[in-house]
Short mmCIF file of C-alpha atoms in Angstrom, two decimals:
data_model
loop_
_atom_site.label_atom_id
_atom_site.label_comp_id
_atom_site.label_asym_id
_atom_site.label_seq_id
_atom_site.Cartn_x
_atom_site.Cartn_y
_atom_site.Cartn_z
CA MET A 1 0.00 0.00 0.00
CA LEU A 2 2.78 2.44 0.95
CA THR A 3 4.80 1.56 -2.15
CA GLU A 4 1.83 2.11 -4.43
CA ALA A 5 1.08 5.47 -2.81
CA LEU A 6 4.69 6.58 -3.32
CA TYR A 7 4.57 5.49 -6.96
CA GLU A 8 1.45 7.61 -7.45
CA ILE A 9 3.11 10.62 -5.82
CA ALA A 10 6.19 10.11 -8.01
CA ASP A 11 4.04 10.13 -11.15
CA ARG A 12 2.36 13.35 -10.07
CA ILE A 13 5.76 14.95 -9.39
CA ILE A 14 7.23 13.90 -12.74
CA HIS A 15 4.23 15.08 -14.72
CA ALA A 16 3.65 18.18 -12.56
CA GLN A 17 0.10 17.06 -11.86
CA ASP A 18 -0.15 18.06 -8.20
CA ALA A 19 0.42 21.72 -7.36
CA ASP A 20 0.02 21.01 -3.63
CA ILE A 21 3.08 18.75 -3.71
CA LEU A 22 5.19 20.85 -6.08
CA LYS A 23 4.49 24.13 -4.29
CA GLU A 24 4.33 22.85 -0.72
CA ASN A 25 7.54 24.79 -0.03
CA ALA A 26 7.29 28.28 -1.50
CA ASN A 27 11.08 28.55 -1.59
CA LEU A 28 11.50 25.45 -3.77
CA ASN A 29 10.79 25.40 -7.49
CA GLY A 30 8.97 22.10 -7.84
CA ASP A 31 8.95 22.39 -11.62
CA SER A 32 12.75 22.37 -11.93
CA PHE A 33 14.88 19.22 -12.25
CA SER A 34 16.57 19.69 -8.88
CA GLY A 35 13.26 20.63 -7.31
CA LYS A 36 11.61 17.43 -8.54
CA MET A 37 14.55 15.34 -7.35
CA SER A 38 14.27 16.99 -3.95
CA LYS A 39 10.54 16.26 -3.81
CA PHE A 40 11.16 12.58 -4.59
CA GLY A 41 13.39 12.32 -1.53
CA SER A 42 11.11 14.52 0.54
CA GLU A 43 8.01 12.40 -0.03
CA TYR A 44 9.83 9.16 0.77
CA SER A 45 11.35 10.70 3.89
CA LYS A 46 7.89 11.74 5.08
CA ALA A 47 6.56 8.25 4.50
CA TYR A 48 9.50 6.73 6.37
CA ALA A 49 9.04 9.09 9.32
CA ARG A 50 5.34 8.28 9.52
CA LYS A 51 5.92 4.53 9.34
CA SER A 52 9.09 4.08 11.38
CA VAL A 53 9.71 7.15 13.56
CA LEU A 54 6.52 8.87 14.72
CA PRO A 55 4.21 7.26 17.29
CA ALA A 56 0.94 5.98 15.88
CA GLU A 57 -1.18 8.50 17.80
CA LEU A 58 0.78 11.38 16.25
CA VAL A 59 0.36 9.92 12.76
CA ASP A 60 -3.39 9.69 13.41
CA ALA A 61 -3.43 13.33 14.56
CA ILE A 62 -1.61 14.38 11.38
CA ASP A 63 -4.05 12.44 9.21
CA SER A 64 -7.04 14.00 10.98
CA GLY A 65 -5.63 17.50 10.55
CA HIS A 66 -5.24 18.20 14.27
CA VAL A 67 -1.44 18.39 14.07
CA TYR A 68 0.90 19.68 11.39
CA VAL A 69 4.57 18.71 11.61
CA HIS A 70 6.68 21.40 10.00
CA ASP A 71 9.55 19.96 7.91
CA LEU A 72 8.28 16.42 8.42
CA ASP A 73 10.58 15.30 5.62
CA GLN A 74 13.59 16.24 7.78
CA TYR A 75 12.30 14.53 10.92
CA ALA A 76 13.83 11.09 10.42
CA LEU A 77 17.43 12.31 10.12
CA GLY A 78 17.38 14.21 13.40
CA THR A 79 19.69 17.03 12.35
CA THR A 80 19.54 20.62 13.58
CA ASN A 81 17.06 23.20 12.34
CA CYS A 82 17.98 26.90 12.52
CA ILE A 83 21.38 27.95 13.86
CA PHE A 84 23.51 31.02 14.59
CA ILE A 85 26.93 30.66 13.01
CA PRO A 86 30.01 31.88 14.99
CA PHE A 87 31.50 33.86 12.13
CA ASP A 88 34.04 35.54 14.41
CA ARG A 89 35.65 32.19 15.33
CA LEU A 90 35.41 30.66 11.87
CA LEU A 91 36.96 33.66 10.16
CA ALA A 92 39.67 34.14 12.80
CA ASN A 93 40.73 30.49 12.96
CA GLY A 94 39.94 29.29 9.45
CA PHE A 95 37.63 26.39 8.67
CA ASN A 96 37.15 23.31 6.54
CA THR A 97 34.09 22.78 4.36
CA GLY A 98 34.77 19.07 3.93
CA ASN A 99 36.16 19.67 0.46
CA GLY A 100 38.99 21.99 1.42
CA SER A 101 40.39 24.21 4.14
CA VAL A 102 40.18 28.00 4.24
CA ARG A 103 42.57 30.30 6.09
CA ARG A 104 41.88 33.62 7.78
CA PRO A 105 40.92 36.45 5.38
CA ASN A 106 43.03 39.59 5.12
CA SER A 107 40.41 42.00 3.79
CA ILE A 108 36.73 42.80 4.13
CA MET A 109 36.11 41.73 0.55
CA THR A 110 37.47 38.25 1.22
CA ALA A 111 35.75 38.05 4.61
CA MET A 112 32.31 38.73 3.14
CA ALA A 113 32.98 36.22 0.37
CA LEU A 114 33.75 33.64 3.05
CA VAL A 115 30.56 34.54 4.93
CA ALA A 116 28.63 33.46 1.83
CA ILE A 117 30.66 30.24 1.57
CA ILE A 118 30.08 29.44 5.25
CA PHE A 119 26.35 30.09 4.89
CA GLN A 120 26.13 27.89 1.81
CA SER A 121 28.18 25.07 3.33
CA GLN A 122 26.29 25.02 6.62
CA GLN A 123 22.94 25.12 4.83
CA ASN A 124 23.66 21.68 3.38
CA ALA A 125 24.48 20.26 6.81
CA GLN A 126 21.02 20.96 8.23
CA TYR A 127 17.58 22.28 7.39
CA GLY A 128 15.90 25.55 8.29
CA GLY A 129 17.70 28.88 8.41
CA VAL A 130 21.26 30.00 9.06
CA SER A 131 22.08 33.34 10.63
CA GLY A 132 24.77 35.68 11.90
CA ASN A 133 23.89 37.05 15.34
CA LYS A 134 26.27 40.07 15.26
CA ILE A 135 27.72 40.42 11.79
CA ASP A 136 28.87 44.01 12.39
CA TRP A 137 31.11 42.90 15.26
CA ASP A 138 32.25 39.80 13.37
CA LEU A 139 33.39 41.67 10.26
CA ALA A 140 34.81 44.85 11.83
CA PRO A 141 38.35 43.38 12.18
CA TYR A 142 38.49 42.76 8.43
CA VAL A 143 37.51 46.34 7.63
CA ARG A 144 40.55 47.33 9.65
CA LYS A 145 42.72 44.85 7.74
CA SER A 146 41.60 46.48 4.50
CA PHE A 147 42.35 49.92 5.93
CA VAL A 148 45.90 48.82 6.82
CA LYS A 149 46.40 47.42 3.32
CA HIS A 150 45.16 50.61 1.64
CA PHE A 151 47.15 52.81 4.03
CA ARG A 152 50.39 51.03 3.16
CA LYS A 153 49.63 51.37 -0.51
CA GLY A 154 48.83 55.07 -0.05
CA GLN A 155 52.15 55.66 1.68
CA ARG A 156 53.91 54.47 -1.45
CA TYR A 157 51.66 56.45 -3.79
CA PHE A 158 51.99 59.76 -1.93
CA ASN A 159 55.54 59.32 -0.63
CA GLU A 160 54.37 59.66 2.98
CA SER A 161 56.63 56.86 4.06
CA THR A 162 57.40 57.72 7.69
CA HIS A 163 57.29 54.46 9.62
CA VAL A 164 54.18 53.73 11.65
CA ALA A 165 53.42 50.37 13.28
CA ASP A 166 50.42 48.31 12.18
CA ALA A 167 49.05 48.58 15.72
CA GLU A 168 48.62 52.32 15.16
CA LEU A 169 46.77 51.90 11.88
CA PHE A 170 43.06 52.20 12.58
CA ILE A 171 40.46 54.54 11.17
CA ASP A 172 39.77 56.44 14.40
CA ASN A 173 43.43 57.34 14.96
CA ALA A 174 43.27 61.14 14.57
CA ASP A 175 47.06 61.40 14.43
CA LEU A 176 47.13 59.47 11.17
CA ALA A 177 44.96 62.04 9.42
CA ALA A 178 47.19 64.85 10.70
CA VAL A 179 50.57 63.28 9.89
CA PHE A 180 49.58 61.43 6.70
CA PRO A 181 46.70 63.50 5.26
CA LYS A 182 46.81 62.20 1.69
CA THR A 183 47.48 58.61 2.68
CA TYR A 184 44.77 58.61 5.35
CA GLY A 185 42.17 60.11 3.02
CA TYR A 186 43.03 57.61 0.30
CA ALA A 187 42.96 54.64 2.70
CA ARG A 188 39.63 55.62 4.23
CA THR A 189 37.96 56.18 0.86
CA GLU A 190 39.28 52.91 -0.54
CA THR A 191 38.19 51.03 2.58
CA GLU A 192 34.67 52.47 2.38
CA ASN A 193 34.45 51.56 -1.31
CA GLU A 194 35.74 48.04 -0.71
CA THR A 195 33.27 47.47 2.14
CA LYS A 196 30.43 48.72 -0.05
CA GLN A 197 31.40 46.40 -2.90
CA ALA A 198 31.88 43.49 -0.50
CA ALA A 199 28.34 43.93 0.88
CA GLU A 200 26.89 44.15 -2.63
CA SER A 201 28.76 41.00 -3.60
CA LEU A 202 27.55 39.14 -0.50
CA ILE A 203 23.91 39.99 -1.12
CA HIS A 204 24.09 39.13 -4.83
CA ASN A 205 25.87 35.87 -4.00
CA LEU A 206 23.29 34.79 -1.43
CA ASN A 207 20.45 35.52 -3.86
CA THR A 208 21.88 33.78 -6.91
CA MET A 209 23.78 30.68 -5.72
CA SER A 210 21.32 27.79 -5.60
CA SER A 211 23.42 25.91 -3.07
CA ARG A 212 20.58 24.52 -0.96
CA ALA A 213 18.99 21.17 -1.81
CA GLY A 214 16.31 21.40 -4.46
CA GLY A 215 17.90 24.32 -6.28
CA GLN A 216 17.10 26.73 -3.45
CA ILE A 217 19.17 29.62 -2.17
CA PRO A 218 20.21 29.47 1.51
CA PHE A 219 17.73 30.79 4.08
CA THR A 220 20.00 33.44 5.60
CA SER A 221 19.64 36.22 8.18
CA LEU A 222 22.00 38.91 9.46
CA ASN A 223 21.70 40.78 12.78
CA TYR A 224 23.52 44.08 13.35
CA GLY A 225 23.21 47.63 14.69
CA MET A 226 25.01 47.59 18.04
CA CYS A 227 28.67 47.88 17.07
CA THR A 228 29.70 51.53 17.46
CA THR A 229 33.24 51.26 16.10
CA THR A 230 33.83 53.01 12.80
CA GLU A 231 34.65 49.66 11.20
CA GLY A 232 31.49 47.97 12.51
CA ARG A 233 29.33 50.91 11.47
CA MET A 234 30.86 50.75 8.01
CA VAL A 235 29.73 47.12 7.72
CA SER A 236 26.17 47.95 8.81
CA PHE A 237 25.86 50.94 6.49
CA ALA A 238 27.20 48.89 3.58
CA LEU A 239 24.65 46.12 4.14
CA LEU A 240 21.78 48.59 4.40
CA ASN A 241 22.83 50.50 1.29
CA ALA A 242 23.24 47.27 -0.66
CA ALA A 243 19.72 46.22 0.34
CA ILE A 244 18.32 49.63 -0.64
CA ASP A 245 20.05 49.48 -4.03
CA GLY A 246 18.64 45.99 -4.64
CA LEU A 247 19.81 43.32 -7.03
CA GLY A 248 20.91 43.77 -10.64
CA ALA A 249 17.59 45.05 -11.93
CA GLY A 250 16.75 46.82 -8.67
CA GLU A 251 14.58 44.04 -7.26
CA THR A 252 14.36 43.48 -3.51
CA PRO A 253 16.78 40.79 -2.29
CA ILE A 254 14.88 37.91 -0.70
CA PHE A 255 17.86 37.01 1.46
CA PRO A 256 19.57 37.65 3.73
CA GLN A 257 16.77 38.75 5.99
CA GLN A 258 18.21 41.62 8.02
CA ILE A 259 17.48 42.39 11.66
CA PHE A 260 18.40 45.67 13.34
CA GLN A 261 19.16 45.42 17.06
CA CYS A 262 17.67 48.44 18.88
CA LYS A 263 18.94 49.72 22.22
CA ARG A 264 18.61 52.95 24.16
CA GLY A 265 21.93 54.76 24.43
CA VAL A 266 23.23 53.07 21.29
CA ASN A 267 20.90 53.84 18.40
CA GLN A 268 17.46 55.01 19.54
CA GLU A 269 17.77 58.75 20.18
CA PRO A 270 19.46 61.69 18.44
CA GLY A 271 22.94 61.87 19.90
CA ASP A 272 23.30 58.11 20.28
CA PRO A 273 26.41 56.91 18.41
CA ASN A 274 24.43 54.72 16.01
CA TYR A 275 21.28 56.83 15.69
CA ASP A 276 22.14 57.67 12.07
CA LEU A 277 22.37 53.94 11.44
CA PHE A 278 18.89 53.45 12.90
CA VAL A 279 17.54 56.19 10.60
CA LYS A 280 19.12 54.42 7.62
CA ALA A 281 17.56 51.14 8.78
CA VAL A 282 14.11 52.77 8.92
CA GLU A 283 14.61 54.11 5.39
CA CYS A 284 15.64 50.67 4.17
CA SER A 285 12.69 48.98 5.90
CA ALA A 286 10.27 51.45 4.30
CA ARG A 287 11.63 50.59 0.85
CA ARG A 288 12.53 46.90 1.15
CA MET A 289 10.30 45.62 4.01
CA TYR A 290 13.36 44.89 6.12
CA PRO A 291 15.39 45.10 8.29
CA ASN A 292 13.09 43.90 11.00
CA PHE A 293 13.70 45.39 14.44
CA VAL A 294 14.43 43.58 17.70
CA ASN A 295 14.29 45.36 21.07
CA VAL A 296 17.38 44.67 23.18
CA ASP A 297 15.80 46.67 26.04
CA ALA A 298 12.77 44.39 26.38
CA PRO A 299 13.01 42.90 29.90
CA TYR A 300 13.18 39.30 28.67
CA ASN A 301 16.10 40.26 26.38
CA LEU A 302 17.86 42.79 28.59
CA GLN A 303 18.30 40.33 31.47
CA TYR A 304 20.84 38.41 29.40
CA TYR A 305 22.64 41.41 27.88
CA ARG A 306 26.15 42.35 28.98
CA GLU A 307 27.76 45.41 27.48
CA ASP A 308 31.16 43.71 27.26
CA ASP A 309 29.89 40.65 25.36
CA PRO A 310 28.24 41.14 21.94
CA ASN A 311 27.16 37.49 21.98
CA THR A 312 24.61 38.39 24.68
CA ILE A 313 22.73 40.76 22.34
CA ILE A 314 19.34 39.33 21.36
CA ALA A 315 19.32 38.08 17.79
CA THR A 316 16.61 36.49 15.66
CA MET A 317 16.21 34.29 12.63
CA GLY A 318 14.42 36.33 9.98
CA LYS A 319 11.03 37.73 10.94
CA LEU A 320 9.86 37.62 14.54
#
């Protein structure tokens, strides 16, 4: 009986006769080759879970419509659903995708390219969404690496070659602008441009690489808004501007979903260090329907927050 039912489902998938099956997942193109192959496996996995994994009373409740098991086709394998990825550790220490190892990036352009690779690799190790809980903090060190690289290049271009240690090369060092005016201006402009292009590349990559099973793009989210360093702010502004600009023809990027972390004293009132970033986020949300906003000051979020640990900032997976 089960075999015959699966054969019937397979016929309906092949001949595109059942829209309910082909379009059960709005993110999966059930008419494509990879989508149909995915549905073959999905329907068998559901049948296996019902027959060999779920208790009989739950199967009866599903059949009667009293219970709906989300992602039932993933149930039998027992892997994780949504997850926050520790981009800071992966980028700092390097990682292995299973096919090859990757070392630490030395620029923001490379770092954002690796964020896409990490998202795409992790997406195939689980189901559900993948997210960065504090991408502004995670990527800020690589903005600085780009600044150092451009500063050294500028010293050669403008013959401002007085020695200065790498430890002194950061955007907020006012002495650099005074002692090396041409080099500093060049390095800052080039770093801003590189960060902007890196964010555009990341968003285009995540919306065009069908690296999830069934020819889907990864279900990605990015949280940001609390990092007040110049480098972290540069990352957040670049992501917002890339979302506002849209994809190649100006269309709204589906992913990554973006979430702006709101907190009094950081970005909620004029005079707060990131208030301008909040205003930009509101503009982006009005035009692109995101970022969504999460309230760090809500009592159930604030109780876990520590100012010295960005990992304690509330983060979400897509829409609340």
